[in-house]
Short mmCIF file of C-alpha atoms and ligand atoms in Angstrom, two decimals:
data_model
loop_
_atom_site.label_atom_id
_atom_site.label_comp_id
_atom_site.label_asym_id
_atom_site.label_seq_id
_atom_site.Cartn_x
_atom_site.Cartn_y
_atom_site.Cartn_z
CA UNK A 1 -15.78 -21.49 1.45
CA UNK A 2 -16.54 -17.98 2.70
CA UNK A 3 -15.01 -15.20 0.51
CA UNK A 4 -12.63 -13.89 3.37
CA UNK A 5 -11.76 -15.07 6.47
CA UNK A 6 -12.82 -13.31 9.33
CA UNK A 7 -9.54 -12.82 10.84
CA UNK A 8 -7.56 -11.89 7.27
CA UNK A 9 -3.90 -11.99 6.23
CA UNK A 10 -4.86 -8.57 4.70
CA UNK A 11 -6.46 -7.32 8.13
CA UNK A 12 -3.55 -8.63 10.23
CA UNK A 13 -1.92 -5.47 10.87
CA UNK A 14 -5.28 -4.52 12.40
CA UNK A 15 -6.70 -7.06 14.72
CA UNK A 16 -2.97 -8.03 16.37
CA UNK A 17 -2.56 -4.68 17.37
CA UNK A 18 -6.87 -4.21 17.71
CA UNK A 19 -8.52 -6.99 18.64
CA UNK A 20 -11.82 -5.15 18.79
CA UNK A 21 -11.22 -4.15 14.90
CA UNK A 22 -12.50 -7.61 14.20
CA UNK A 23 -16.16 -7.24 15.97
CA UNK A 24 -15.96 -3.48 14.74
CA UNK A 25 -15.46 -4.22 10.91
CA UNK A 26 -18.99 -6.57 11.36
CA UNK A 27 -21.03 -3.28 11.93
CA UNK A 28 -19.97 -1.84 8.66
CA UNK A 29 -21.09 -3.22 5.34
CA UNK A 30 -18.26 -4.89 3.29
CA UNK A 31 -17.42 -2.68 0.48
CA UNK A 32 -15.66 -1.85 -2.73
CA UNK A 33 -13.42 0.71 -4.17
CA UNK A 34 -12.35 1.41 -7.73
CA UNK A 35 -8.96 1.01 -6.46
CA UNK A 36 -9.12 -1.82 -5.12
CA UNK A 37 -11.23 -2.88 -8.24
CA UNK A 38 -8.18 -1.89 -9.94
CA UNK A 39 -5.81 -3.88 -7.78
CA UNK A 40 -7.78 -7.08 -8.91
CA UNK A 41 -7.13 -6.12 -12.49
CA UNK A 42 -3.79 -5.44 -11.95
CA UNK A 43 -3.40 -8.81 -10.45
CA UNK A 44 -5.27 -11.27 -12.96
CA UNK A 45 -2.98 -9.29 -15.63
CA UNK A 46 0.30 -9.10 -13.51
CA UNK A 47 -0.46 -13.54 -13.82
CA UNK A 48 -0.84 -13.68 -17.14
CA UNK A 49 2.54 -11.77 -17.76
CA UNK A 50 4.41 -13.84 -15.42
CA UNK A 51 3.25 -16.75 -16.99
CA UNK A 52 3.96 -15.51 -20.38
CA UNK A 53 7.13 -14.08 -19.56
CA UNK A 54 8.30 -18.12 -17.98
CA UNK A 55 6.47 -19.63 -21.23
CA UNK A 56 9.07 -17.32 -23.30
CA UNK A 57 6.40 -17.29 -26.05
CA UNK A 58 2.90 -16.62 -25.60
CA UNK A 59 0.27 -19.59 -26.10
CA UNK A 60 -2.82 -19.74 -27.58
CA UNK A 61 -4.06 -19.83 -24.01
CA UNK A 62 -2.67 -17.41 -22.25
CA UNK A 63 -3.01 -14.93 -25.17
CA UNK A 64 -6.48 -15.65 -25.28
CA UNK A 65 -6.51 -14.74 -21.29
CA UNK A 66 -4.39 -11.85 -22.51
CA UNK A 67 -7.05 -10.45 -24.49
CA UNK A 68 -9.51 -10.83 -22.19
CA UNK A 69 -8.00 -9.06 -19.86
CA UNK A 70 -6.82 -5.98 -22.38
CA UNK A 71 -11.16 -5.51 -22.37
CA UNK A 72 -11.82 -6.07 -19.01
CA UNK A 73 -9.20 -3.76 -18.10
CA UNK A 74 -9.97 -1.25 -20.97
CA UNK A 75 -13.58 -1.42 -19.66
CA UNK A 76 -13.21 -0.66 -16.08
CA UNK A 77 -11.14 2.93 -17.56
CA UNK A 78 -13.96 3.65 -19.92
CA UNK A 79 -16.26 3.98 -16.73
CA UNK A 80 -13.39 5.32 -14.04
CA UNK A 81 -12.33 8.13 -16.02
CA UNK A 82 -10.81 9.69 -12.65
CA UNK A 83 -8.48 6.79 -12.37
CA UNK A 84 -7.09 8.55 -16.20
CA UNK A 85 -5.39 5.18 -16.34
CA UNK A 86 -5.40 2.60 -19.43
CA UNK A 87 -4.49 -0.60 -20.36
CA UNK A 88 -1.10 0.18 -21.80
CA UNK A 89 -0.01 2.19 -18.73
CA UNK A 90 -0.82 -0.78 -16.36
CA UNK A 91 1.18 -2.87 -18.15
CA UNK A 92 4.29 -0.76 -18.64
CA UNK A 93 3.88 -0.24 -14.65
CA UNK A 94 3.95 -3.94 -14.00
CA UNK A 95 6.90 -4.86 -16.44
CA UNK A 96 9.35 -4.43 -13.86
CA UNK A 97 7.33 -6.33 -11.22
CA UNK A 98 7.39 -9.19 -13.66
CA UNK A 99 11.17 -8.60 -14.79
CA UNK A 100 11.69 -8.85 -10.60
CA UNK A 101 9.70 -11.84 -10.17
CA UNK A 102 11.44 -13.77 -13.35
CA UNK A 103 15.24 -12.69 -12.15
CA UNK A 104 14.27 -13.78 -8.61
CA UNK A 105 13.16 -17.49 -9.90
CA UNK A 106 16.17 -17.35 -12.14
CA UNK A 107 18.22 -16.45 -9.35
CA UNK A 108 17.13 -19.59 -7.36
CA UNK A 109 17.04 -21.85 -10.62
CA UNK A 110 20.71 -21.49 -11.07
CA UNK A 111 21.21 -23.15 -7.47
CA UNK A 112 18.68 -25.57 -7.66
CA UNK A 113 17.18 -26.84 -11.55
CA UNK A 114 14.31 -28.32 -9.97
CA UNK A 115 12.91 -25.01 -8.56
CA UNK A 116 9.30 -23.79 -9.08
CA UNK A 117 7.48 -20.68 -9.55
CA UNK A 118 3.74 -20.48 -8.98
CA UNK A 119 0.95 -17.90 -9.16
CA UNK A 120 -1.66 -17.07 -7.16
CA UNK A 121 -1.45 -20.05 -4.86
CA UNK A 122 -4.40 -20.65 -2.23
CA UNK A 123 -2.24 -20.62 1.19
CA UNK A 124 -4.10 -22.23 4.63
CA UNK A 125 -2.37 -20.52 8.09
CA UNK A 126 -5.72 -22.00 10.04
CA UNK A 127 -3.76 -24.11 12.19
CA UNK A 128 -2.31 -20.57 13.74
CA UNK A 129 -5.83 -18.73 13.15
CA UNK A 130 -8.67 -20.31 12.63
CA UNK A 131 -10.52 -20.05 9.52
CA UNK A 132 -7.08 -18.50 8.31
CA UNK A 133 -6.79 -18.63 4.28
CA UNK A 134 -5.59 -16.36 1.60
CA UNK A 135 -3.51 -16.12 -1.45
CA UNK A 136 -0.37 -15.65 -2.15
CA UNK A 137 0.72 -13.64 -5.51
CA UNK A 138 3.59 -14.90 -6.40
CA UNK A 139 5.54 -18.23 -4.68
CA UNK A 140 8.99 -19.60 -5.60
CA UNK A 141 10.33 -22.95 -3.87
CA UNK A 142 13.63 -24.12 -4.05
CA UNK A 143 17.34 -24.46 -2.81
CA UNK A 144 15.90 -25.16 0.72
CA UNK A 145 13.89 -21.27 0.53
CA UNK A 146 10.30 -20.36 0.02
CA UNK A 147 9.94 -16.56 -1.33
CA UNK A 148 6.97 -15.35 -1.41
CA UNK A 149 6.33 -12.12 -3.14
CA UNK A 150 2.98 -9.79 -2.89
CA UNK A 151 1.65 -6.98 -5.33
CA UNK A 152 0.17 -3.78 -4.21
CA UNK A 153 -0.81 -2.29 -6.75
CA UNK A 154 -2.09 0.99 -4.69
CA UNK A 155 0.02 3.63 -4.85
CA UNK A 156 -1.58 5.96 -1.53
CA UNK A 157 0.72 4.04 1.39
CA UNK A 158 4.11 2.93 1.11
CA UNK A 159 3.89 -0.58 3.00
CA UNK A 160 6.96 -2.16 3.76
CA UNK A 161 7.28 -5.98 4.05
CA UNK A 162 9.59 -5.46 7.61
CA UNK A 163 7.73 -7.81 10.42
CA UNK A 164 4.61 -6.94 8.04
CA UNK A 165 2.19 -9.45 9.37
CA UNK A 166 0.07 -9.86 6.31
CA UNK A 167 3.03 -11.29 3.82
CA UNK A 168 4.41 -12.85 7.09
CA UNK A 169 0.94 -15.28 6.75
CA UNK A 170 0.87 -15.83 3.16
CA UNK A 171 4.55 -17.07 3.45
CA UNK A 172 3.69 -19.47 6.84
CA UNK A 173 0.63 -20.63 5.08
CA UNK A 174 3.15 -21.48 2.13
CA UNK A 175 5.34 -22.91 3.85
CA UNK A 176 3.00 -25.27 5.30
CA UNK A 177 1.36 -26.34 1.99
CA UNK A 178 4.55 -27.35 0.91
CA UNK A 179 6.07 -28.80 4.23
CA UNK A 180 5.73 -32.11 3.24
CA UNK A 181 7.89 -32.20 -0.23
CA UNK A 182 10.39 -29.25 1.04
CA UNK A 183 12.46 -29.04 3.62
CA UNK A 184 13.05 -24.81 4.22
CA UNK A 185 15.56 -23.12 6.29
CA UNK A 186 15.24 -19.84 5.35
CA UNK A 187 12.05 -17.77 3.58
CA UNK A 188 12.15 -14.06 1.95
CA UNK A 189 9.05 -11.92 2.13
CA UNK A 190 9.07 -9.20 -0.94
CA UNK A 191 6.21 -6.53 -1.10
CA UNK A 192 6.60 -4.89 -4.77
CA UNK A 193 4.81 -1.58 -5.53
CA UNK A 194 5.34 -0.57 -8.75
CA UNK A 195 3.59 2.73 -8.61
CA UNK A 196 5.54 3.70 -6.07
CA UNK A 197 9.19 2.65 -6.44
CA UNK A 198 8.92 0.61 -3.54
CA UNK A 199 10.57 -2.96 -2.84
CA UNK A 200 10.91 -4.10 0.84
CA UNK A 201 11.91 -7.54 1.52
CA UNK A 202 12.58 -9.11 4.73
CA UNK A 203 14.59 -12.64 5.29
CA UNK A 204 13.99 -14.88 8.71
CA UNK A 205 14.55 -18.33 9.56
CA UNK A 206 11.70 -20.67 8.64
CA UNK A 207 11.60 -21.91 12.33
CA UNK A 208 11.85 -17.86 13.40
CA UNK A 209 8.76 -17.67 11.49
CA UNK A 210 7.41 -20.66 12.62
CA UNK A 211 7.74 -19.49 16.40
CA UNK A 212 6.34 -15.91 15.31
CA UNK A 213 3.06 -17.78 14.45
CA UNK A 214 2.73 -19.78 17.43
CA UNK A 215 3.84 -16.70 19.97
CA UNK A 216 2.45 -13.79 18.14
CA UNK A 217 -0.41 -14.91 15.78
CA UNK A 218 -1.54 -17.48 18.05
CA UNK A 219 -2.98 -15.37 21.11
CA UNK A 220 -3.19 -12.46 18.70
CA UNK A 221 -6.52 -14.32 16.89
CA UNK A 222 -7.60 -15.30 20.64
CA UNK A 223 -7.60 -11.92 22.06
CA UNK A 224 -9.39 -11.08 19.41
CA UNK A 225 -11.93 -13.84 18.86
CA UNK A 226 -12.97 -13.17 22.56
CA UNK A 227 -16.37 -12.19 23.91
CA UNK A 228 -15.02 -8.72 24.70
CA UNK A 229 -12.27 -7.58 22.77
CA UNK A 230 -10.10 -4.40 23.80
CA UNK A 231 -10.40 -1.77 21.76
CA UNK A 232 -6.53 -0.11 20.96
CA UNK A 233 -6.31 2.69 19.05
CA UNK A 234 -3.11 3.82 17.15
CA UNK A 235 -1.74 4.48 13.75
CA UNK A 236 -3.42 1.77 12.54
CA UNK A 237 -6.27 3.45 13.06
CA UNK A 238 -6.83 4.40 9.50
CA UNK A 239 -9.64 4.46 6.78
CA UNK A 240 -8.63 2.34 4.15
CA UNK A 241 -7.74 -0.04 7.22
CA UNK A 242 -10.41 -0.35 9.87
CA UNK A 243 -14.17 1.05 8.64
CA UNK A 244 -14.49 2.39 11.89
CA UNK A 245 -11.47 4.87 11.48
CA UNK A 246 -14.32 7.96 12.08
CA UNK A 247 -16.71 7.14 14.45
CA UNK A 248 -14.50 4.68 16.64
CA UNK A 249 -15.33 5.99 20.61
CA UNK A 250 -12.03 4.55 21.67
CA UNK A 251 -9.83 6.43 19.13
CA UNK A 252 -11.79 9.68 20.16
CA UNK A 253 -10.90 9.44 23.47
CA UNK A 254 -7.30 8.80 22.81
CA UNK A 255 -7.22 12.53 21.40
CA UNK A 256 -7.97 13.72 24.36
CA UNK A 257 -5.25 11.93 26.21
CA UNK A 258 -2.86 14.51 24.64
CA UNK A 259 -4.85 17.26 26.04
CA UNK A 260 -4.88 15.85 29.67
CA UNK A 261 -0.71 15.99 29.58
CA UNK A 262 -0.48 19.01 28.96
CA UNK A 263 -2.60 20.45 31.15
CA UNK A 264 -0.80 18.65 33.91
CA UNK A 265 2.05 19.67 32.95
CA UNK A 266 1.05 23.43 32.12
CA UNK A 267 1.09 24.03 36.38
CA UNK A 268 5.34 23.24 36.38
CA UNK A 269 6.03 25.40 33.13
CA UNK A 270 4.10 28.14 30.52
CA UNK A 271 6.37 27.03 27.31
CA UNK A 272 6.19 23.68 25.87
CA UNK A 273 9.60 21.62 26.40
CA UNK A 274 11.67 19.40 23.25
CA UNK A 275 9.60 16.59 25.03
CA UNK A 276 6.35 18.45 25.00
CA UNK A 277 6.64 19.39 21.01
CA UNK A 278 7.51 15.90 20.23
CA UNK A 279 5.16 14.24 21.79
CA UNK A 280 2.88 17.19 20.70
CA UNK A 281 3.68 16.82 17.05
CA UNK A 282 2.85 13.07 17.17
CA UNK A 283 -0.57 13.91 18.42
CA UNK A 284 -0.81 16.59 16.14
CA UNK A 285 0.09 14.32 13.13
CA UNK A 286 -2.79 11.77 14.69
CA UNK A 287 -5.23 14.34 15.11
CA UNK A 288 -4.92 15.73 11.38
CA UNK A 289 -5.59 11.81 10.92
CA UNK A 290 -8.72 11.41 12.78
CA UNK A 291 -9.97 15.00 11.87
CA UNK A 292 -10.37 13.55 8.10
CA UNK A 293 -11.38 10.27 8.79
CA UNK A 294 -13.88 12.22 11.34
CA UNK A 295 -15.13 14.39 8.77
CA UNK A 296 -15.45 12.12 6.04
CA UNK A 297 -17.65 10.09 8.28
CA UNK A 298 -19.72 12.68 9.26
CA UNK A 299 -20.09 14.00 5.64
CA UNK A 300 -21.71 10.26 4.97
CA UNK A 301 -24.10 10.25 8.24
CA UNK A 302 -25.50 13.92 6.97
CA UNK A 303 -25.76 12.61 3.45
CA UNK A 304 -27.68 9.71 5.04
CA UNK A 305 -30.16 12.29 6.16
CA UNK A 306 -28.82 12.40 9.57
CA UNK A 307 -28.86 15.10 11.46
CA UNK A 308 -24.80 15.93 12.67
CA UNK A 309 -24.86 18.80 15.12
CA UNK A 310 -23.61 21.77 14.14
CA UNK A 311 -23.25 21.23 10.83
CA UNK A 312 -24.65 20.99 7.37
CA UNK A 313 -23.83 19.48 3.82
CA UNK A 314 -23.43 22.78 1.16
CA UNK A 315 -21.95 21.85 -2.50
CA UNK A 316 -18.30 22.34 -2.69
CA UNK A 317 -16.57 25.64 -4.42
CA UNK A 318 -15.92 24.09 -7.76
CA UNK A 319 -13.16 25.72 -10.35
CA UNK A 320 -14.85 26.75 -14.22
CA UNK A 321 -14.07 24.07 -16.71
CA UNK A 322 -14.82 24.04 -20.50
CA UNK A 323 -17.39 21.75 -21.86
CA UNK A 324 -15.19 20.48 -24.59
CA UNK A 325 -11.60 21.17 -25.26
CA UNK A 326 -11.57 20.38 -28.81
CA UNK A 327 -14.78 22.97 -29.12
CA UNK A 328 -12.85 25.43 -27.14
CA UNK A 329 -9.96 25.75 -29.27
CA UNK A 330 -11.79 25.62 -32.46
CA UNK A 331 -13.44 28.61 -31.48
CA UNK A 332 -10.62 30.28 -30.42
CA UNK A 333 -8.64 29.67 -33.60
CA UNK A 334 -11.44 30.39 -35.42
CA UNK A 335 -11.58 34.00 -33.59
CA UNK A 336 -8.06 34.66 -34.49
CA UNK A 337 -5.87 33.29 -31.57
CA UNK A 338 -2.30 31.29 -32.36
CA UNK A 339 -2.50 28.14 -31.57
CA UNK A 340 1.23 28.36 -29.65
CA UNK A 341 -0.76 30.47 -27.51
CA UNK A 342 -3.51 28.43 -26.53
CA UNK A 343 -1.71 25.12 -25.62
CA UNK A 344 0.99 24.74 -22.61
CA UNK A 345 3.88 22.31 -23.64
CA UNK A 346 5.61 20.76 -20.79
CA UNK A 347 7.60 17.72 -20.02
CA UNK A 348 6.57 15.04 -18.51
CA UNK A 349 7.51 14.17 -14.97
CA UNK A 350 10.12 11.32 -14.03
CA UNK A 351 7.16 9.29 -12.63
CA UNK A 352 5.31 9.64 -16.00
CA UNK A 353 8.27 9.49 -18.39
CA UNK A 354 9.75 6.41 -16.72
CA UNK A 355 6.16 5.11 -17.10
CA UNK A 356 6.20 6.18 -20.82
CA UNK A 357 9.81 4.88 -21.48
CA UNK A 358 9.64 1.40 -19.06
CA UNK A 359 12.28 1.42 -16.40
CA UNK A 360 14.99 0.01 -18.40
CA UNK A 361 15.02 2.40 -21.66
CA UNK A 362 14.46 5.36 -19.07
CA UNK A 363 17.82 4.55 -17.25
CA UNK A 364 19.55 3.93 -20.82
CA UNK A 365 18.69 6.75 -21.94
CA UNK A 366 18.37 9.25 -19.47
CA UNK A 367 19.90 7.78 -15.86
CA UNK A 368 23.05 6.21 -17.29
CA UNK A 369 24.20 9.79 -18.99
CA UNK A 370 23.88 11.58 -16.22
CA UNK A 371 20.61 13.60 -17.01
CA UNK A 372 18.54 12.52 -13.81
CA UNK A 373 19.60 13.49 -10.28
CA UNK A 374 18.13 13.30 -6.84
CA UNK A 375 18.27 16.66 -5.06
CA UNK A 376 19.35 17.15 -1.48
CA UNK A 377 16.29 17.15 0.42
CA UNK A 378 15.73 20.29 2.74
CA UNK A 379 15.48 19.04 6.76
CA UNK A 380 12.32 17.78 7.90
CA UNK A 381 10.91 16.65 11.08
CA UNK A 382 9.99 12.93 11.16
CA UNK A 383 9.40 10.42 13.82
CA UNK A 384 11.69 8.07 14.77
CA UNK A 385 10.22 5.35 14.08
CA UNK A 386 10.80 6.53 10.20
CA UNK A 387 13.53 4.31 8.37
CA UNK A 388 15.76 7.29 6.94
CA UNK A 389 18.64 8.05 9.28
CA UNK A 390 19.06 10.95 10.91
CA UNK A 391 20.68 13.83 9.64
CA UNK A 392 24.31 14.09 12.12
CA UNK A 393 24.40 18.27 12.73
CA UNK A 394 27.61 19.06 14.39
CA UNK A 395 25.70 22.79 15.76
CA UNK A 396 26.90 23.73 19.56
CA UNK A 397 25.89 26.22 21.71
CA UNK A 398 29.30 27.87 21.55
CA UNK A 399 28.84 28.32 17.61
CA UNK A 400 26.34 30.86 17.89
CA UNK A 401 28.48 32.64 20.74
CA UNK A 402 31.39 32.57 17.54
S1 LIG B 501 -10.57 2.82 14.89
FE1 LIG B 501 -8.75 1.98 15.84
S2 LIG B 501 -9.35 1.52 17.94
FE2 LIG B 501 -11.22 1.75 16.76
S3 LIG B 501 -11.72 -0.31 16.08
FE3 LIG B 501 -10.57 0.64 14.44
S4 LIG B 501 -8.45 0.02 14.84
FE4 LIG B 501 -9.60 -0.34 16.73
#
């Protein structure tokens, strides 16, 4: 069996709204990140407390695993020191993943004793796209529902599980496996990131989602599985998604699309219009998109040793550092400086405390009294498409004139 599929649950997001991603991702060697080598960590662990956390006790077996993965993980730090993560940190930022995924079994257990919780289940959707496979993280069956419930483990995107195609697969390809011993009416679709906050869960019929498969995945993996896919750019369009994000010939001619309007538009009036700044900020926001993934491409090609006109590869302005901060201050106390001069104290952020403290201690002690609060935030601009709601303001023409 082939590692991935060509047409992924991961990539779905892509090649339904690009079907040329597909045939573009097969010029570009497959590679690896440390973050994504970190997801995988944070996975096989994120198991074995699941599994320890149902057992109630751990067993020889899966303490064994346990410690395996305490080196493995401990291991990949020692050589991605820029990661500055560790072992114990990983697990305090899963704890409340797990805590989620036990309350949500329990949760269904109470309706229905016979309910079942599984891990990292193999899931088959090729009957909707062929060749389809995956896996899903975490799977609970019972009381007629099949949740399914994915880990991402990055913490660059916020990715909500709302019509999110990838978790939308996992849970259809569940849903088959077990089609023949269940009878569901309803799933729930959970994407947990623990490193950011984040839990988005979305709830559909299981025939909805049966009829999303057949009318959107269906043609979808046809269009593009075809000799000559179409090419679409748009926010998809992004590194850590399509490989092509900076040297794609279709997304650089969508920039100038932008350009093109407004010079049409320039002959009826000199200053830009609501309509012209909002449409001008979208491209704007796109542009500052492309220009990095643009760059960043480039910087690779020149590195490659070839040539990119115009421009040339210098070494970066780089800060002073000291060669060793324990050498640093020893010499400095030895030459007479206070200590309480040479050190900064400050306290740790609510990200890093509540990741110091676990979730539940931190609102014990510090939520529950009172002592954390969420500021107003000051207006900002964002597109509409953006789930916060809009800020009502009541301002009239004839308020100014008062
Ligand atoms: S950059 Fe955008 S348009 Fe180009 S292949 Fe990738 S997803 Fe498609």
């Amino acid at each position: 069996m082939p590692k991935h599929a060509k047409l992924s649950a991961s990539g779905a997001e892509l090649w339904t709204n690009c079907p040329g991603s597909v045939h573009m991702a097969e010029l570009f060697p497959e590679t690896t990140s440390p973050a994504a080598e970190e997801g995988t960590l944070a996975h096989a662990l994120a198991q074995t407390m699941i599994e320890n956390a149902r057992a109630g006790s751990i067993s020889p077996q899966i303490s064994a695993e346990y410690m395996v993965e305490r080196d493995n993980v401990n291991a990949f730090y020692s050589v991605h020191k820029e990661l500055a993560g560790s072992f114990d940190d990983m697990k305090k930022t899963l704890e409340p993943y797990v805590d989620y995924v036990i309350e949500e079994y329990e949760a269904i257990r109470k309706k229905d004793a016979a309910a079942e919780l599984m891990t990292e289940q193999h899931v088959d959707f090729s009957d909707i796209v062929p060749g389809g496979f995956g896996t899903s993280d975490v799977v609970i069956i019972g009381d007629d529902t099949c949740e399914v419930i994915d880990l991402k483990y990055g913490k660059g995107v916020p990715i909500s599980a709302i019509a999110n195609p990838q978790i939308r697969l996992y849970t259809y390809g569940t849903m088959s496996a077990f089609d023949l011993s269940y009878d569901f009416s309803r799933v729930k679709m959970v994407i947990y990131q623990p490193r950011l906050d984040s839990v988005t869960s979305e709830e559909l019929t299981a025939d909805d989602l049966r009829s999303w498969g057949k009318a959107v995945i269906v043609p979808a993996a046809k269009r593009a599985l075809s000799k000559s896919p179409k090419y679409t750019p748009g926010p998809w369009c992004k590194s850590h998604f399509c490989p092509a994000a900076g040297s794609c010939k279709a997304r650089a001619a969508k920039m100038h699309e932008f350009e093109d309007m407004i010079e049409r538009r320039r002959k009826d009036n000199a200053v830009l219009s609501g309509d012209d700044m909002g449409r001008a900020l979208s491209a704007a926001r796109e542009y500052t998109a492309w220009a990095k993934d643009l760059e960043n491409e480039a910087l690779e090609l020149a590195q490659s040793g070839e040539a990119v006109t115009g421009w040339k590869v210098v070494e970066s302005v780089a800060k002073r550092k000291y060669k060793s901060e324990e050498i640093v201050a020893a010499t400095l106390v030895k030459a007479g400086y206070d200590p309480a001069l040479i050190y900064e104290k400050k306290l740790l952020g609510v990200t890093k405390m509540t990741q110091l403290m676990g979730k539940k201690e931190f609102h014990e002690v510090l939520e529950e009294p009172g002592l954390v609060f969420k500021p107003e935030g000051a207006p900002t601009l964002a597109p509409e498409s953006d789930k916060r709601p809009a800020i009502v303001t009541n301002v009239t023409a004839d308020d100014f004139n008062d």
